[in-house]
Amino acid sequence: MIMQPTLRRPYRRAGAAALATATSLALAATLTPTASAAIPVPNAGSSIGDGWETRAVARAASKVVGHSAPGMSIAIVKRNPDKPDEAITTTYHFGLADKENQRPVGPQTQFEIASETKTFTAALLAKRIDEGLSTLGDLAQDYEHDVTFPTMDDTAVTLGDLVTHRSGLTDDPGNLNAGCPGGGDHGCSDAKALYNRTLLWEGLEAPGALASAPGSEWIYSDFGFGTLGTLMADAYAPGHAEPRFADVVQRELTGPLGMTGTVIESPTPDLAVPYANGNPTDLWNNTGALAGGGGLISTAADMAKWVAATLGYGDEPLVPVLQSMLDPIPGVAPTKMPNMQMGMAWQLFPPQNGINRPYAFKDGGASGMTSATYLVPSEGWGVTVMANGDSEHTDGVALDLMRELAPDYPAPPESGSGSLSFGSLGS
């Protein structure tokens, strides 16, 4: 479908699902008997592209669907060649959202996006910067007076440190399990849901909260982004006993963009069942004071809207705000990826790995769901892949699609190094 500049939800034409089903059947007919048994066919409700794209998507999805995850949704955003200021989006749904009840993945299916939530948390900060209310150089301490933020080597944590994984905070707080029964002696599946503001403040004040001096090292930190999410929630909605992260995200970000399926993670009829090693597992349930690090669920259509706005499509006031998050922020890079730069939450790379334009990347992984998004801003091209399995191949599916379908493929000889997925996948 074509996304108009307003990014309003398009009217759904009667018969669209039937058309997608007919096209899917035609795709299956073009496959050999051997291939058709291995390559999945898009489910009803998919809004698919041309034959080349559809076959490429099906081949990529076959690496995961029915193997390390029962189901998958894929959203692709590309420039409309006839109207370059508009985006064309296609969505593909494969397999099952719930194996036990044979519920197929469809347009309304929600997946945990885990650490891709960090781009939403960063967007709250980017919006405040755009409004002249915050700067990257602001001290985190200036935003909360009920906690003493840790320092090291006479250096304090800034908002810019938090939004680029340069705060020095550890990946998870040392007291992550403190809300569990027994006071943290043992972990529990709801550890993050039970991790409230009081525990967050205690975690920040505890010895060892900082692994290095702020600004001196790149350390992937759910702790840092969870803290930033709480700071931003309090800045936008002060005076609450617990941070209103979900409410603030809906009011400031997802509401204006019409992303009705993107909410704080909680059981809904449309939420995919998470699977680990082929068996149902617990939701991450990251709904407490660390939600800014990985607490949202979303749909393929919604992620297409998020990607499109970040690439500059549409005339919503949020569009330039989201675009600004792709600007490099000077500072240290990961030791193993010295050519990587940081935007606000987005990891920025030069041409490499089969992509011949600079690109941005963010992924996420919960206990039984994975996701990955790649953007090629110069070409107005992006892809998001979401799966309901603990699959290490979800990133690879997205990368394969970027390599094969992004403009100006194939790329020149490799000039970069390293893997695109490193450190913690996050929450």
XYZ file of C-alpha atoms in Angstrom:
427
model
C 0.000 0.000 0.000
C 1.061 3.623 -0.443
C 1.554 5.640 2.706
C 0.384 9.219 2.267
C 2.356 12.078 3.828
C -0.098 12.440 6.716
C 0.660 8.876 7.878
C -3.019 8.461 8.694
C -4.309 4.909 8.729
C -5.415 4.167 5.131
C -8.933 2.995 4.410
C -8.940 -0.769 4.050
C -10.535 -1.728 0.752
C -12.975 -4.639 0.638
C -11.411 -7.721 -0.852
C -7.805 -6.849 0.077
C -7.408 -10.000 2.146
C -8.825 -12.115 -0.674
C -6.415 -10.498 -3.125
C -3.469 -11.245 -0.832
C -4.623 -14.848 -0.489
C -4.924 -15.256 -4.264
C -1.476 -13.768 -4.780
C -0.043 -16.053 -2.106
C -1.528 -19.079 -3.851
C -0.036 -17.898 -7.119
C 3.347 -17.629 -5.413
C 3.058 -21.173 -4.116
C 2.254 -22.379 -7.614
C 5.508 -20.909 -8.940
C 7.590 -22.930 -6.488
C 8.820 -26.404 -7.224
C 7.254 -29.205 -5.146
C 10.415 -29.460 -3.047
C 10.709 -25.717 -2.542
C 7.032 -25.219 -1.753
C 7.382 -27.595 1.176
C 10.244 -25.533 2.604
C 9.429 -21.951 1.617
C 6.474 -20.447 3.519
C 3.608 -18.736 1.738
C 2.387 -15.366 3.097
C -0.743 -15.649 5.220
C -4.036 -14.007 4.359
C -3.948 -10.333 5.286
C -0.461 -9.779 3.899
C -0.051 -6.661 1.760
C 2.624 -7.908 -0.607
C 4.848 -6.370 -3.244
C 5.905 -7.582 -6.669
C 6.954 -11.144 -7.403
C 10.665 -10.467 -6.932
C 10.162 -8.948 -3.494
C 7.651 -11.585 -2.420
C 9.941 -14.454 -3.381
C 12.895 -12.801 -1.636
C 10.838 -12.323 1.528
C 9.595 -15.919 1.480
C 13.130 -17.279 0.997
C 14.436 -15.192 3.890
C 11.521 -16.126 6.159
C 12.094 -19.825 5.456
C 15.275 -19.662 7.538
C 13.210 -19.059 10.677
C 9.510 -19.895 10.224
C 8.759 -23.441 11.294
C 12.267 -23.846 12.675
C 13.382 -21.463 15.415
C 10.061 -19.588 15.463
C 6.536 -20.640 14.470
C 5.587 -17.221 13.109
C 6.959 -13.999 11.672
C 5.846 -10.591 10.408
C 7.904 -8.450 8.030
C 7.355 -4.810 7.058
C 9.195 -3.142 4.175
C 9.170 0.613 3.541
C 10.423 2.039 0.252
C 10.232 5.242 -1.741
C 7.364 5.628 -4.204
C 9.152 6.097 -7.559
C 6.262 8.194 -8.865
C 5.966 10.366 -5.742
C 9.344 10.394 -3.947
C 7.938 12.164 -0.893
C 5.615 9.213 -0.250
C 6.405 5.753 1.067
C 5.116 2.456 -0.235
C 4.813 -0.152 2.494
C 4.394 -3.887 2.165
C 3.740 -6.334 4.986
C 4.128 -10.099 5.094
C 2.801 -12.512 7.706
C 3.944 -16.115 8.006
C 3.205 -19.095 10.195
C 1.521 -19.211 13.571
C 1.149 -16.711 16.376
C -0.051 -19.542 18.636
C 0.835 -23.152 17.819
C -1.455 -24.680 20.425
C -4.554 -22.951 19.056
C -3.362 -22.802 15.431
C -3.835 -19.027 15.354
C -2.093 -17.619 12.271
C 0.039 -14.502 12.233
C -1.937 -11.662 10.665
C -2.082 -7.865 10.358
C -3.196 -7.414 13.978
C -0.606 -9.773 15.487
C 1.557 -8.064 18.084
C 5.118 -9.052 18.952
C 7.391 -7.989 21.774
C 9.885 -5.604 20.177
C 12.046 -5.637 23.312
C 15.065 -3.353 22.861
C 13.608 -1.671 19.795
C 11.606 0.154 22.482
C 14.789 2.152 23.038
C 14.120 4.089 19.835
C 10.803 5.247 21.340
C 12.483 6.242 24.596
C 15.092 8.155 22.624
C 12.318 9.831 20.634
C 10.875 11.283 23.841
C 14.241 12.907 24.516
C 14.575 14.032 20.886
C 11.146 15.658 21.130
C 12.117 17.567 24.268
C 15.321 18.701 22.563
C 13.304 19.884 19.562
C 11.019 21.799 21.916
C 14.002 23.459 23.615
C 13.293 21.737 26.928
C 16.347 19.456 27.120
C 19.848 19.028 25.697
C 22.141 16.027 25.353
C 24.499 17.723 27.791
C 21.929 17.943 30.590
C 22.928 16.074 33.725
C 20.612 13.194 34.555
C 20.828 14.324 38.183
C 19.036 17.568 37.302
C 15.906 15.603 36.345
C 15.412 13.733 39.628
C 16.013 14.975 43.157
C 14.997 11.845 45.071
C 18.055 9.895 43.942
C 21.784 10.531 43.826
C 23.139 9.458 40.444
C 26.491 7.685 40.528
C 29.667 9.417 39.390
C 33.169 8.167 38.611
C 36.403 10.076 38.100
C 34.490 13.269 38.886
C 32.305 12.664 35.826
C 28.510 12.676 35.979
C 25.979 10.936 33.735
C 24.324 13.073 31.041
C 21.206 12.443 28.983
C 23.489 12.102 25.964
C 25.373 9.337 27.752
C 22.148 7.470 28.516
C 20.796 7.650 24.957
C 24.059 6.373 23.387
C 25.030 3.555 25.809
C 27.920 5.652 27.140
C 26.641 6.199 30.668
C 28.908 3.572 32.224
C 25.880 1.909 33.834
C 25.888 -1.883 33.758
C 23.596 -3.758 31.358
C 21.118 -4.663 34.114
C 20.912 -3.132 37.589
C 22.519 -5.201 40.315
C 19.243 -5.359 42.218
C 17.094 -6.423 39.244
C 15.534 -9.314 41.177
C 14.904 -7.317 44.351
C 11.148 -7.184 43.764
C 10.828 -10.956 43.386
C 9.454 -13.116 46.210
C 12.201 -13.627 48.742
C 13.704 -10.195 48.212
C 15.907 -11.053 45.274
C 17.572 -14.210 46.544
C 16.073 -15.892 43.486
C 14.999 -14.495 40.136
C 11.439 -14.617 38.846
C 9.728 -14.256 35.481
C 8.165 -10.938 36.517
C 11.372 -9.350 37.808
C 11.083 -6.322 35.525
C 7.373 -5.852 36.143
C 8.123 -5.784 39.876
C 11.056 -3.401 39.478
C 9.529 -0.105 40.592
C 10.806 3.438 41.000
C 12.092 2.807 44.534
C 14.167 -0.149 43.363
C 15.483 1.857 40.407
C 16.693 4.609 42.721
C 18.284 2.012 44.992
C 19.956 0.402 41.992
C 21.431 3.713 40.879
C 22.762 4.436 44.365
C 24.194 0.954 44.917
C 27.948 0.327 44.747
C 28.910 -1.027 41.355
C 26.125 0.693 39.410
C 28.801 2.130 37.131
C 31.134 -0.240 35.309
C 33.165 2.669 33.924
C 33.261 6.442 34.043
C 30.442 8.123 32.119
C 31.453 8.864 28.544
C 34.578 6.704 28.675
C 33.286 3.399 27.285
C 30.430 2.001 25.170
C 28.488 -0.473 27.317
C 25.089 -1.697 26.140
C 22.771 -0.846 29.018
C 19.135 -1.715 29.583
C 19.693 -0.111 32.978
C 20.636 3.155 31.271
C 17.712 3.216 28.858
C 15.285 2.123 31.559
C 16.523 5.045 33.616
C 16.138 7.405 30.656
C 12.596 6.145 30.093
C 11.679 6.942 33.679
C 13.310 10.387 33.464
C 11.387 11.190 30.286
C 8.108 9.821 31.654
C 8.490 11.997 34.732
C 9.406 15.033 32.633
C 6.272 14.669 30.496
C 3.943 13.463 33.279
C 5.318 14.561 36.668
C 3.866 13.858 40.069
C 3.029 10.154 39.804
C 4.086 7.468 42.254
C 5.297 5.309 39.363
C 6.508 6.531 35.953
C 3.784 6.787 33.303
C 6.005 5.600 30.458
C 3.218 3.847 28.524
C 0.865 6.826 28.770
C 3.564 9.271 27.677
C 4.588 7.147 24.689
C 0.959 6.926 23.565
C 0.290 10.637 23.973
C 3.530 11.977 22.523
C 4.503 9.374 19.906
C 2.269 6.479 18.918
C -1.016 8.389 19.147
C -0.010 11.139 16.716
C 1.340 8.527 14.267
C -1.772 6.334 14.454
C 0.139 3.367 15.890
C -2.783 1.847 17.763
C -1.199 -1.602 18.085
C 1.936 -0.342 19.835
C 1.439 -0.440 23.599
C 3.172 -1.510 26.775
C 3.481 -5.278 26.780
C 0.526 -7.025 28.351
C -1.590 -10.021 27.336
C -3.942 -9.102 24.484
C -5.961 -11.335 22.128
C -3.595 -10.349 19.297
C -0.284 -10.887 21.097
C 1.807 -13.723 19.694
C 2.788 -16.501 22.084
C 6.531 -16.439 22.830
C 8.488 -19.644 22.261
C 11.915 -20.732 23.473
C 13.399 -23.944 22.103
C 10.013 -24.639 20.534
C 8.078 -24.434 23.808
C 5.829 -21.643 25.111
C 7.657 -19.354 27.501
C 6.934 -16.284 29.620
C 6.450 -12.793 28.302
C 9.286 -10.491 29.293
C 6.691 -8.360 31.123
C 8.928 -5.305 31.197
C 6.250 -2.982 32.529
C 7.963 -1.421 35.552
C 10.504 1.371 35.933
C 12.781 -0.188 33.272
C 10.095 -0.236 30.548
C 12.000 2.372 28.541
C 14.645 -0.257 27.883
C 12.314 -2.801 26.289
C 8.648 -2.762 27.268
C 6.631 -2.293 24.064
C 4.750 -4.639 21.744
C 3.882 -3.716 18.166
C 2.551 -4.880 14.801
C 4.155 -4.929 11.362
C 1.909 -2.105 10.151
C 2.799 0.048 13.135
C 6.520 -0.572 12.759
C 6.184 0.419 9.096
C 4.753 3.747 10.260
C 7.614 4.188 12.734
C 10.207 3.366 10.089
C 8.545 5.611 7.491
C 8.463 8.591 9.840
C 12.095 8.009 10.850
C 13.051 7.961 7.159
C 11.346 11.328 6.669
C 8.036 10.391 5.074
C 4.935 12.347 6.025
C 4.180 15.804 7.355
C 3.554 14.999 11.012
C 5.565 17.273 13.357
C 7.264 14.146 14.719
C 8.926 13.336 11.381
C 11.905 15.736 11.679
C 12.230 14.780 15.342
C 12.605 11.105 14.479
C 14.959 11.923 11.602
C 17.230 13.824 13.984
C 17.813 10.611 15.928
C 19.891 9.331 12.992
C 22.453 12.139 13.346
C 25.776 10.806 14.714
C 26.599 11.822 18.276
C 30.373 12.052 18.842
C 31.826 9.711 21.435
C 33.421 6.350 22.065
C 32.500 3.298 19.975
C 32.424 -0.382 20.944
C 35.885 -1.918 21.019
C 34.828 -4.676 18.624
C 33.062 -2.267 16.244
C 35.268 0.836 15.989
C 33.536 1.964 12.780
C 30.131 2.170 14.459
C 28.664 5.499 15.494
C 25.690 6.185 17.711
C 22.627 8.195 16.952
C 19.924 8.424 19.590
C 19.422 4.688 20.282
C 20.160 3.844 16.627
C 23.470 2.151 15.819
C 24.962 3.729 12.690
C 27.265 1.954 10.245
C 29.228 2.824 7.106
C 28.726 0.791 3.920
C 29.522 -2.857 4.714
C 27.999 -6.324 4.988
C 26.521 -6.185 1.494
C 24.922 -2.752 1.911
C 26.588 -0.012 -0.109
C 25.075 2.946 1.697
C 25.381 4.049 5.337
C 22.660 2.408 7.391
C 21.097 2.335 10.841
C 20.249 -0.697 12.930
C 18.357 -1.680 16.071
C 17.217 -5.072 17.236
C 15.537 -6.614 20.237
C 15.258 -9.936 21.975
C 12.973 -11.097 24.786
C 12.788 -14.586 26.268
C 10.706 -15.870 23.351
C 10.552 -13.148 20.693
C 13.067 -11.349 18.506
C 13.005 -8.356 16.184
C 15.334 -6.331 13.974
C 15.098 -3.117 11.962
C 17.490 -1.807 9.312
C 17.278 1.613 7.642
C 19.065 3.022 4.588
C 18.164 6.705 5.079
C 19.725 7.971 1.844
C 17.464 5.662 -0.155
C 14.333 5.997 1.979
C 14.377 2.224 2.547
C 13.774 0.192 5.680
C 12.736 -3.229 6.926
C 11.478 -4.628 10.232
C 11.316 -8.343 11.036
C 9.545 -9.745 14.116
C 9.341 -13.404 15.171
C 7.828 -15.270 18.123
C 10.850 -17.429 18.845
C 14.239 -17.050 20.511
C 15.858 -17.113 17.078
C 19.364 -15.855 16.484
C 18.505 -15.693 12.769
C 15.943 -12.862 12.897
C 18.666 -10.250 12.397
C 19.926 -12.284 9.458
C 16.510 -12.332 7.788
C 16.355 -8.535 7.941
C 19.925 -8.226 6.695
C 19.284 -10.624 3.802
C 16.300 -8.556 2.734
C 18.270 -5.325 2.939
C 21.050 -6.823 0.854
C 18.709 -8.195 -1.782
C 16.004 -5.559 -2.001
C 17.467 -2.199 -0.992
C 18.279 0.152 -3.891
C 21.663 -0.063 -5.647
C 22.255 -3.717 -4.816
C 24.749 -5.357 -5.244
C 27.245 -3.582 -3.048
C 30.962 -3.060 -3.724
C 33.539 -5.367 -2.094
C 33.395 -5.543 1.683
C 35.096 -2.641 3.435
C 33.742 -3.049 6.944
C 34.174 -5.717 9.538
C 32.324 -7.474 12.271
C 28.842 -8.650 12.967
C 25.815 -6.396 13.058
C 24.522 -7.993 16.229
C 26.684 -7.665 19.284
C 26.447 -7.097 22.993
C 23.136 -7.716 24.681
C 19.976 -7.849 22.609
C 18.398 -6.151 25.564
C 15.057 -6.544 27.163
